[in-house]
């Protein structure tokens, strides 16, 4: 069976700057895959390219075995691949419920609106309480929940989450990660970019480590947590080669 | 006292025109991030269309609404796809702004060529009809104009608040990329909000034809008046824009009453500058729309 998402030899440039060089990775159905690495490694670029916001210079993006490299974001969302962008990017002046409606904009998602809404309110009960309040008035953790909830409204097969822990306290980060695991256990595949490497490696099935536009390591979460270089580079021990 | 009341009422009624135009500017600004300077000239164009329908086909100007507003909406869609779609995607908004200025002169000169330079006004059978009482005399046409502004404001408000597409317009005004990420065709959303703005110019064109004498050069000045109304009301709020128009109408009429007609322009632009300096978000605008650098 082909993987749900397959990135093949992807290269992306911003003008003259190469952000991704010949990157390949796979996400199988049902997995949580983490993409970790330092700032500027190209993690967000990879997600944006998979979402159709950026056009690659070379390489392919395959979803369920189909080449979607040249599809618009709209058609990718319709096939079930959604991005929760870095910084959440909620519609602050819209209500919580209106934000969720925007997430279910396409006909396929609209047909499942009630079911999706129930699922989102089940995962994030606080959003139900705040349904008629403006999204801009939510706390940071609630905003991240709404950002993920908005993506869930699209009735996706794959949710890509860029820096879910950004600006959140360790306690809230843990809470959000638990919710991501719950989402995954309901059958949604997750590809997450994270700076909080220790926690990400703890919850993911597999992970890729990126550095300056390349993938330098990959393995299961446990393997990478045990890897000496990863520990030294990202988990706080000294003397890394990465 | 009665005459002061008469002046204020006249101001409110005539200010409706500025209000409709400003609401259109506000919508277009929301998604395109430019002041659509051609708005006034587009309004004059639709006023000429109404004039032409009235003279050639003897169609009542209010009946013209049924023809002109859908026509204006389609013109808006056409203009967006032909002129603004590529420019709207650029980071540099000056390109869109310059296209708008070019469009303004193009339309101005097309009007000059087709309809000549002489000013026009409609000779409507009921134009002298007046509502009177309590010592006031209010021309029926101006009351109708006010009603037109309220109804079109309400329609746009309901569109933005209650429909899915209207919500997407508000979402796109806030964050275009995040809107795209929901699977929403943000190009179409921009096209629709532009077309609704031009549709409002169609409404304003009918209003202009009924109460003003207009010529091909009237548009730019009018766009600036709408801009003053918009600055008073604040961007991002349809009723704010309408109210800004009414306030500007009152200011103009009070100026004419207490000073003289020749002071109107100076006072209007003076208010414009003062508002921009001391109240850049306007009287009813949302704080945060105008960000501090």
Coordinates of C-alpha atoms in Angstrom, one line a residue:
Chain A
X1 CA 0.0 0.0 0.0
X2 CA 1.3 3.4 -0.9
X3 CA 1.9 5.9 2.0
X4 CA -0.7 8.6 2.6
X5 CA 1.7 11.4 1.9
X6 CA 4.9 11.0 0.0
X7 CA 7.4 13.8 -0.6
X8 CA 9.9 12.8 -3.4
X9 CA 13.2 14.6 -4.0
X10 CA 11.6 18.0 -3.2
X11 CA 13.6 21.2 -3.8
X12 CA 12.2 24.6 -3.0
X13 CA 13.8 28.0 -3.3
X14 CA 13.0 31.5 -2.1
X15 CA 14.5 33.5 -4.9
X16 CA 18.2 32.5 -4.9
X17 CA 18.0 30.9 -1.5
X18 CA 17.5 27.2 -1.5
X19 CA 15.3 26.3 1.4
X20 CA 14.8 22.6 0.7
X21 CA 17.3 20.3 -1.2
X22 CA 16.3 16.9 -2.5
X23 CA 14.1 16.1 0.5
X24 CA 12.1 12.8 0.6
X25 CA 9.8 11.6 3.3
X26 CA 6.8 9.4 3.8
X27 CA 3.8 9.5 6.1
X28 CA 1.7 6.3 6.4
X29 CA -1.9 6.3 7.2
X30 CA -2.6 6.4 11.0
X31 CA 0.9 7.7 11.9
X32 CA 2.0 10.8 13.9
X33 CA 5.2 11.9 12.1
X34 CA 7.3 14.6 13.6
X35 CA 9.6 16.9 11.7
X36 CA 12.2 18.4 14.0
X37 CA 15.3 20.5 13.7
X38 CA 16.6 24.0 14.4
X39 CA 15.3 27.3 13.0
X40 CA 15.7 27.7 9.3
X41 CA 16.1 24.0 8.6
X42 CA 13.2 24.1 6.1
X43 CA 10.5 22.4 8.1
X44 CA 7.8 25.1 7.6
X45 CA 8.8 25.3 3.9
X46 CA 8.1 21.6 3.5
X47 CA 4.7 21.9 5.1
X48 CA 3.8 25.0 3.0
X49 CA 4.9 23.2 -0.1
X50 CA 2.8 20.2 0.8
X51 CA -0.2 22.5 1.4
X52 CA 0.3 24.2 -2.0
X53 CA 1.3 27.6 -0.8
X54 CA 4.8 27.3 -2.3
X55 CA 5.7 25.8 -5.7
X56 CA 8.7 23.4 -5.7
X57 CA 11.7 23.9 -8.1
X58 CA 11.9 20.1 -8.4
X59 CA 10.4 17.0 -7.0
X60 CA 6.9 15.7 -6.3
X61 CA 4.2 15.6 -3.7
X62 CA 2.0 12.5 -3.7
X63 CA -1.1 12.1 -1.7
X64 CA -2.8 8.6 -1.7
X65 CA -0.5 7.7 -4.6
X66 CA -1.7 10.6 -6.8
X67 CA 0.7 13.4 -7.8
X68 CA -0.7 16.6 -6.3
X69 CA 2.4 18.7 -7.0
X70 CA 0.5 21.1 -9.3
X71 CA -2.9 21.1 -7.5
X72 CA -4.1 24.3 -5.9
X73 CA -4.5 24.5 -2.1
X74 CA -8.3 24.2 -2.6
X75 CA -8.0 20.9 -4.4
X76 CA -5.6 19.6 -1.8
X77 CA -7.9 20.5 1.1
X78 CA -10.7 18.8 -0.8
X79 CA -8.6 15.6 -1.0
X80 CA -8.1 15.8 2.7
X81 CA -4.8 17.5 3.4
X82 CA -4.9 20.5 5.6
X83 CA -2.3 22.8 7.2
X84 CA -2.5 24.4 10.6
X85 CA -0.1 27.3 10.0
X86 CA 2.6 28.6 12.3
X87 CA 1.2 31.3 14.6
X88 CA -2.3 29.8 14.3
X89 CA -3.6 32.5 11.9
X90 CA -7.1 32.5 13.2
X91 CA -9.7 35.0 11.9
X92 CA -9.6 37.1 15.1
X93 CA -12.6 39.3 14.3
X94 CA -14.8 36.2 13.5
X95 CA -16.5 34.2 16.2
X96 CA -15.2 30.8 17.2
X97 CA -18.1 29.1 15.4
X98 CA -17.5 31.3 12.3
X99 CA -13.9 30.2 12.3
X100 CA -15.0 26.6 12.4
X101 CA -17.5 27.3 9.5
X102 CA -14.6 28.6 7.4
X103 CA -12.7 25.4 8.1
X104 CA -15.7 23.5 6.6
X105 CA -16.0 25.7 3.6
X106 CA -15.8 23.1 0.8
X107 CA -18.9 21.0 -0.1
X108 CA -17.4 17.7 1.1
X109 CA -16.6 19.2 4.5
X110 CA -19.9 21.1 4.6
X111 CA -21.8 17.8 4.1
X112 CA -20.1 16.5 7.3
X113 CA -20.5 19.8 9.2
X114 CA -22.6 18.6 12.2
X115 CA -20.5 15.5 12.6
X116 CA -17.2 17.4 12.5
X117 CA -18.5 20.1 14.8
X118 CA -19.4 17.4 17.4
X119 CA -15.9 15.9 17.0
X120 CA -14.2 19.3 17.5
X121 CA -16.4 20.1 20.6
X122 CA -15.7 16.6 21.9
X123 CA -11.9 17.1 21.6
X124 CA -12.0 20.8 22.7
X125 CA -15.1 21.4 25.0
X126 CA -13.9 24.9 25.8
X127 CA -14.6 25.9 22.1
X128 CA -18.3 25.0 22.6
X129 CA -18.5 27.3 25.6
X130 CA -16.9 30.1 23.6
X131 CA -18.7 29.3 20.3
X132 CA -20.2 32.8 20.0
X133 CA -17.2 34.8 21.3
X134 CA -14.6 36.4 19.0
X135 CA -11.6 34.2 18.3
X136 CA -9.3 37.0 19.2
X137 CA -10.5 36.9 22.8
X138 CA -9.4 33.3 23.4
X139 CA -6.3 32.5 25.4
X140 CA -3.2 31.2 23.6
X141 CA -3.9 27.6 24.3
X142 CA -7.6 28.0 23.3
X143 CA -6.5 29.7 20.1
X144 CA -4.3 26.7 19.2
X145 CA -7.2 24.4 19.9
X146 CA -9.3 26.4 17.6
X147 CA -6.7 26.4 14.9
X148 CA -6.5 22.6 15.1
X149 CA -10.3 22.4 15.3
X150 CA -10.7 24.6 12.2
X151 CA -8.5 22.1 10.3
X152 CA -10.5 19.1 11.7
X153 CA -13.7 20.8 10.3
X154 CA -12.3 20.2 6.8
X155 CA -12.8 16.5 7.4
X156 CA -9.2 15.8 6.6
X157 CA -7.2 12.6 6.3
X158 CA -3.9 14.3 7.0
X159 CA -3.5 17.3 9.4
X160 CA -0.1 19.1 9.2
X161 CA 0.6 21.2 12.3
X162 CA 3.3 23.8 12.2
X163 CA 4.7 24.6 15.7
X164 CA 1.7 23.8 17.9
X165 CA 3.6 24.6 21.0
X166 CA 4.7 28.1 19.9
X167 CA 4.2 30.6 22.7
X168 CA 2.6 28.1 25.0
X169 CA 3.6 27.2 28.6
X170 CA 5.0 23.6 29.1
X171 CA 1.7 22.6 30.8
X172 CA -0.4 23.9 27.8
X173 CA 2.0 22.3 25.4
X174 CA 1.6 19.0 27.1
X175 CA -2.2 19.4 26.9
X176 CA -2.1 20.3 23.2
X177 CA 0.1 17.3 22.5
X178 CA -2.3 15.0 24.3
X179 CA -5.1 16.4 22.1
X180 CA -3.0 15.7 19.0
X181 CA -2.6 12.1 20.2
X182 CA -6.4 11.9 20.8
X183 CA -7.0 13.3 17.3
X184 CA -4.7 10.7 15.9
X185 CA -6.4 7.9 17.8
X186 CA -9.7 8.9 16.1
X187 CA -8.0 8.0 12.8
X188 CA -6.5 11.3 11.6
X189 CA -2.9 11.1 10.4
X190 CA -0.6 13.9 11.7
X191 CA 2.5 15.4 10.3
X192 CA 3.9 17.9 12.9
X193 CA 6.7 20.4 12.8
X194 CA 8.1 21.0 16.3
X195 CA 10.7 23.0 18.1
X196 CA 9.9 21.2 21.3
X197 CA 11.8 18.1 20.2
X198 CA 11.7 16.1 23.4
X199 CA 8.0 16.2 23.7
X200 CA 7.5 15.7 19.9
X201 CA 9.7 12.6 19.9
X202 CA 7.7 11.2 22.9
X203 CA 4.4 11.2 21.1
X204 CA 5.3 10.5 17.5
X205 CA 5.5 7.1 15.8
X206 CA 8.4 8.3 13.6
X207 CA 10.4 11.4 13.1
X208 CA 12.7 13.1 10.6
X209 CA 15.5 15.4 11.7
X210 CA 16.2 18.3 9.3
X211 CA 19.2 20.6 9.0
X212 CA 19.8 23.4 6.5
X213 CA 17.4 22.1 3.9
X214 CA 18.3 18.4 4.2
X215 CA 16.9 15.4 6.1
X216 CA 19.9 14.2 8.2
X217 CA 18.3 11.5 10.3
X218 CA 15.1 9.5 10.6
X219 CA 13.7 6.8 12.8
X220 CA 11.1 6.0 15.4
X221 CA 10.6 8.4 18.2
X222 CA 12.3 6.1 20.7
X223 CA 15.3 5.6 18.4
X224 CA 15.9 9.3 17.9
X225 CA 15.4 10.0 21.6
X226 CA 18.1 7.4 22.3
X227 CA 20.4 8.8 19.6
X228 CA 23.4 10.4 21.2
X229 CA 23.7 13.2 18.6
X230 CA 20.1 14.1 18.7
X231 CA 20.3 14.3 22.5
X232 CA 23.3 16.5 22.4
X233 CA 22.0 18.8 19.6
X234 CA 18.4 19.2 20.7
X235 CA 17.6 17.8 24.1
X236 CA 20.3 19.8 26.0
X237 CA 23.4 17.6 26.2
X238 CA 26.7 18.9 25.0
X239 CA 29.1 18.1 22.1
X240 CA 26.8 17.4 19.1
X241 CA 27.8 16.6 15.5
X242 CA 24.4 17.7 14.2
Chain B
X1 CA -34.3 76.6 15.3
X2 CA -36.5 75.1 12.6
X3 CA -34.0 76.2 10.0
X4 CA -31.1 74.7 11.9
X5 CA -33.1 71.4 12.0
X6 CA -33.8 71.8 8.3
X7 CA -30.0 72.2 7.6
X8 CA -29.1 69.1 9.7
X9 CA -31.8 67.0 8.0
X10 CA -30.7 68.1 4.6
X11 CA -27.1 67.3 5.5
X12 CA -28.0 63.8 6.7
X13 CA -30.1 63.1 3.6
X14 CA -27.5 64.4 1.1
X15 CA -24.7 62.7 3.1
X16 CA -26.3 59.3 2.3
X17 CA -24.6 59.6 -1.1
X18 CA -21.2 59.8 0.6
X19 CA -22.2 57.0 2.9
X20 CA -23.0 54.6 0.0
X21 CA -19.8 55.4 -1.8
X22 CA -17.7 55.1 1.4
X23 CA -19.3 51.7 2.2
X24 CA -18.1 50.6 -1.3
X25 CA -14.6 51.9 -0.6
X26 CA -14.5 50.1 2.7
X27 CA -15.4 46.7 1.1
X28 CA -12.9 47.1 -1.7
X29 CA -10.2 48.2 0.8
X30 CA -10.9 45.2 3.0
X31 CA -9.6 42.6 0.5
X32 CA -7.5 44.7 -1.9
X33 CA -5.8 47.1 0.6
X34 CA -6.1 50.1 -1.7
X35 CA -8.3 53.2 -1.7
X36 CA -10.2 52.6 -4.9
X37 CA -9.8 56.2 -6.3
X38 CA -11.9 55.4 -9.4
X39 CA -15.0 54.8 -7.2
X40 CA -16.4 58.3 -7.8
X41 CA -15.9 58.2 -11.5
X42 CA -17.5 54.7 -11.7
X43 CA -20.5 56.3 -9.8
X44 CA -20.6 59.1 -12.4
X45 CA -20.5 56.5 -15.1
X46 CA -23.5 54.7 -13.6
X47 CA -25.3 58.0 -13.2
X48 CA -24.8 58.5 -16.9
X49 CA -26.2 55.1 -17.6
X50 CA -29.3 56.0 -15.5
X51 CA -29.6 59.3 -17.4
X52 CA -29.4 57.4 -20.7
X53 CA -32.0 54.8 -19.6
X54 CA -34.2 57.7 -18.4
X55 CA -33.9 59.8 -21.6
X56 CA -33.8 57.1 -24.2
X57 CA -36.2 54.5 -22.7
X58 CA -38.1 56.6 -20.2
X59 CA -37.3 54.2 -17.4
X60 CA -37.9 55.6 -13.9
X61 CA -34.5 56.1 -12.1
X62 CA -35.6 53.9 -9.2
X63 CA -36.7 51.2 -11.6
X64 CA -33.2 51.5 -13.1
X65 CA -31.9 50.1 -9.8
X66 CA -33.0 46.7 -11.0
X67 CA -31.0 47.0 -14.1
X68 CA -28.0 49.1 -12.9
X69 CA -27.1 47.3 -9.7
X70 CA -26.8 43.8 -11.3
X71 CA -25.0 45.4 -14.3
X72 CA -22.6 47.1 -11.9
X73 CA -21.9 43.9 -10.0
X74 CA -21.0 42.2 -13.3
X75 CA -18.9 45.2 -14.3
X76 CA -17.1 44.8 -11.0
X77 CA -16.4 41.1 -11.6
X78 CA -15.1 41.9 -15.1
X79 CA -12.9 44.8 -13.9
X80 CA -11.5 42.6 -11.2
X81 CA -10.5 39.7 -13.4
X82 CA -9.3 41.9 -16.3
X83 CA -7.4 44.5 -14.3
X84 CA -6.8 43.7 -10.7
X85 CA -6.5 40.0 -10.1
X86 CA -2.7 39.8 -10.9
X87 CA -2.0 43.1 -9.1
X88 CA -4.0 42.2 -6.0
X89 CA -1.7 39.2 -5.4
X90 CA 1.4 41.4 -5.3
X91 CA 2.9 42.6 -2.1
X92 CA 3.3 46.1 -3.6
X93 CA -0.2 47.6 -3.4
X94 CA 0.9 50.7 -5.4
X95 CA 0.4 48.7 -8.6
X96 CA -3.3 48.3 -7.9
X97 CA -3.6 51.9 -6.8
X98 CA -2.0 53.1 -10.1
X99 CA -4.3 50.8 -12.1
X100 CA -7.2 52.4 -10.3
X101 CA -6.0 55.9 -11.2
X102 CA -5.5 54.9 -14.8
X103 CA -9.0 53.4 -14.8
X104 CA -10.4 56.6 -13.4
X105 CA -9.0 58.7 -16.3
X106 CA -10.0 56.1 -18.8
X107 CA -13.6 56.2 -17.7
X108 CA -13.6 59.9 -17.4
X109 CA -12.5 60.4 -20.9
X110 CA -14.8 57.6 -22.2
X111 CA -17.7 59.5 -20.6
X112 CA -16.5 62.8 -22.2
X113 CA -16.3 61.1 -25.6
X114 CA -19.7 59.4 -25.4
X115 CA -21.8 61.9 -23.5
X116 CA -19.8 65.2 -24.0
X117 CA -18.8 67.6 -21.3
X118 CA -22.1 69.2 -20.6
X119 CA -23.5 68.6 -17.1
X120 CA -26.6 66.5 -16.9
X121 CA -29.5 66.2 -14.4
X122 CA -32.7 64.3 -14.6
X123 CA -36.0 66.1 -15.0
X124 CA -38.2 63.7 -13.0
X125 CA -41.9 64.4 -12.9
X126 CA -42.0 64.0 -9.1
X127 CA -38.7 65.9 -8.4
X128 CA -40.5 68.8 -6.8
X129 CA -42.5 66.6 -4.4
X130 CA -41.9 67.7 -0.9
X131 CA -42.8 66.3 2.5
X132 CA -43.7 69.2 4.8
X133 CA -44.7 69.6 8.4
X134 CA -43.5 71.3 11.6
X135 CA -42.1 74.1 9.4
X136 CA -39.8 71.7 7.6
X137 CA -39.8 71.1 3.8
X138 CA -38.0 67.9 2.8
X139 CA -37.8 66.9 -0.9
X140 CA -39.1 63.4 -1.4
X141 CA -36.1 62.4 -3.6
X142 CA -33.7 63.1 -0.7
X143 CA -35.7 60.9 1.6
X144 CA -35.6 58.2 -1.0
X145 CA -31.9 58.6 -1.2
X146 CA -31.5 58.1 2.5
X147 CA -33.7 55.0 2.3
X148 CA -31.6 53.7 -0.5
X149 CA -28.5 54.1 1.6
X150 CA -30.0 52.3 4.6
X151 CA -31.4 49.4 2.6
X152 CA -28.1 48.9 0.7
X153 CA -26.2 49.1 3.9
X154 CA -28.4 46.5 5.5
X155 CA -28.2 44.2 2.5
X156 CA -24.4 44.4 2.6
X157 CA -24.3 43.9 6.3
X158 CA -26.5 40.8 6.1
X159 CA -24.4 39.5 3.3
X160 CA -21.2 39.9 5.4
X161 CA -22.6 38.6 8.6
X162 CA -25.0 35.8 7.6
X163 CA -23.8 34.2 4.4
X164 CA -20.8 31.8 4.2
X165 CA -19.4 33.8 1.3
X166 CA -19.8 37.0 3.3
X167 CA -17.9 35.4 6.2
X168 CA -15.2 34.4 3.7
X169 CA -15.0 38.1 2.6
X170 CA -14.4 39.1 6.3
X171 CA -11.9 36.3 6.7
X172 CA -10.0 37.3 3.6
X173 CA -9.9 40.9 4.7
X174 CA -8.2 39.7 7.8
X175 CA -5.8 37.0 6.5
X176 CA -5.7 36.1 2.8
X177 CA -3.3 33.2 3.2
X178 CA -5.2 31.6 6.1
X179 CA -8.3 31.9 4.0
X180 CA -6.7 30.1 1.1
X181 CA -5.6 27.4 3.6
X182 CA -9.2 26.6 4.4
X183 CA -9.6 25.5 0.8
X184 CA -11.4 28.8 -0.1
X185 CA -10.8 30.3 -3.5
X186 CA -9.6 33.6 -2.2
X187 CA -9.4 35.1 -5.8
X188 CA -13.1 34.6 -6.1
X189 CA -13.7 36.0 -2.7
X190 CA -11.7 39.2 -3.6
X191 CA -13.6 39.4 -6.9
X192 CA -17.0 39.2 -5.1
X193 CA -16.1 41.8 -2.5
X194 CA -14.8 44.1 -5.3
X195 CA -18.0 43.5 -7.3
X196 CA -20.2 44.3 -4.3
X197 CA -18.2 47.5 -3.9
X198 CA -18.9 48.4 -7.5
X199 CA -22.6 47.3 -7.1
X200 CA -22.8 49.9 -4.3
X201 CA -21.4 52.4 -6.9
X202 CA -24.3 51.4 -9.1
X203 CA -26.7 52.3 -6.2
X204 CA -24.8 55.6 -5.7
X205 CA -25.1 56.2 -9.4
X206 CA -28.9 56.0 -9.2
X207 CA -28.8 58.3 -6.2
X208 CA -26.5 60.8 -8.0
X209 CA -28.7 60.9 -11.0
X210 CA -31.7 61.8 -9.0
X211 CA -30.4 64.6 -6.8
X212 CA -27.3 66.0 -8.4
X213 CA -26.3 67.7 -11.6
X214 CA -23.2 65.8 -12.7
X215 CA -20.6 65.9 -15.4
X216 CA -17.7 63.7 -16.5
X217 CA -15.2 65.4 -14.1
X218 CA -17.4 65.1 -11.0
X219 CA -16.1 61.7 -10.0
X220 CA -12.7 62.4 -8.5
X221 CA -13.9 65.1 -6.2
X222 CA -16.7 62.7 -5.2
X223 CA -14.2 59.9 -4.5
X224 CA -12.3 62.2 -2.2
X225 CA -15.5 63.1 -0.3
X226 CA -16.2 59.4 0.1
X227 CA -12.7 59.0 1.4
X228 CA -13.3 61.7 4.0
X229 CA -16.6 59.9 5.0
X230 CA -14.6 56.6 5.2
X231 CA -11.9 58.2 7.5
X232 CA -14.7 59.6 9.7
X233 CA -16.5 56.2 10.0
X234 CA -13.5 54.0 10.1
X235 CA -12.5 51.2 7.8
X236 CA -14.0 47.7 8.2
X237 CA -17.5 48.5 9.2
X238 CA -20.3 49.1 6.7
X239 CA -22.5 51.1 9.0
X240 CA -19.5 53.1 10.2
X241 CA -18.9 54.1 6.6
X242 CA -22.6 55.1 6.1
X243 CA -22.6 57.1 9.3
X244 CA -19.3 58.8 8.3
X245 CA -21.1 59.9 5.1
X246 CA -24.1 61.3 7.0
X247 CA -21.8 63.2 9.4
X248 CA -19.9 64.7 6.4
X249 CA -23.2 65.7 4.9
X250 CA -24.1 67.5 8.1
X251 CA -20.7 69.2 8.4
X252 CA -21.0 70.5 4.8
X253 CA -24.5 71.8 5.3
X254 CA -23.7 73.5 8.6
X255 CA -20.7 75.1 7.0
X256 CA -22.8 76.4 4.2
X257 CA -25.4 77.7 6.7
X258 CA -23.0 79.4 9.2
X259 CA -20.1 80.4 7.0
X260 CA -20.7 80.2 3.3
X261 CA -20.8 77.6 0.5
X262 CA -17.3 78.5 -0.5
X263 CA -16.0 77.3 2.8
X264 CA -17.4 73.7 2.3
X265 CA -14.3 72.2 0.7
X266 CA -11.8 73.8 3.1
X267 CA -13.8 72.7 6.2
X268 CA -14.3 69.1 4.8
X269 CA -10.6 68.6 4.2
X270 CA -9.7 70.2 7.4
X271 CA -11.9 67.7 9.3
X272 CA -10.3 65.0 7.2
X273 CA -6.8 65.9 8.3
X274 CA -7.8 66.4 11.9
X275 CA -9.4 62.9 12.0
X276 CA -6.4 61.3 10.4
X277 CA -4.1 62.9 13.0
X278 CA -6.1 62.5 16.2
X279 CA -8.5 59.6 15.4
X280 CA -7.0 57.4 12.7
X281 CA -9.3 54.5 13.4
X282 CA -12.3 56.8 12.8
X283 CA -15.3 57.2 15.0
X284 CA -16.7 53.7 14.6
X285 CA -13.7 51.8 13.2
X286 CA -12.2 48.8 15.0
X287 CA -9.0 49.6 16.8
X288 CA -6.1 47.7 15.5
X289 CA -7.1 48.1 11.8
X290 CA -4.7 51.0 11.7
X291 CA -1.5 49.5 13.1
X292 CA 1.2 51.5 14.7
X293 CA 4.6 51.0 13.1

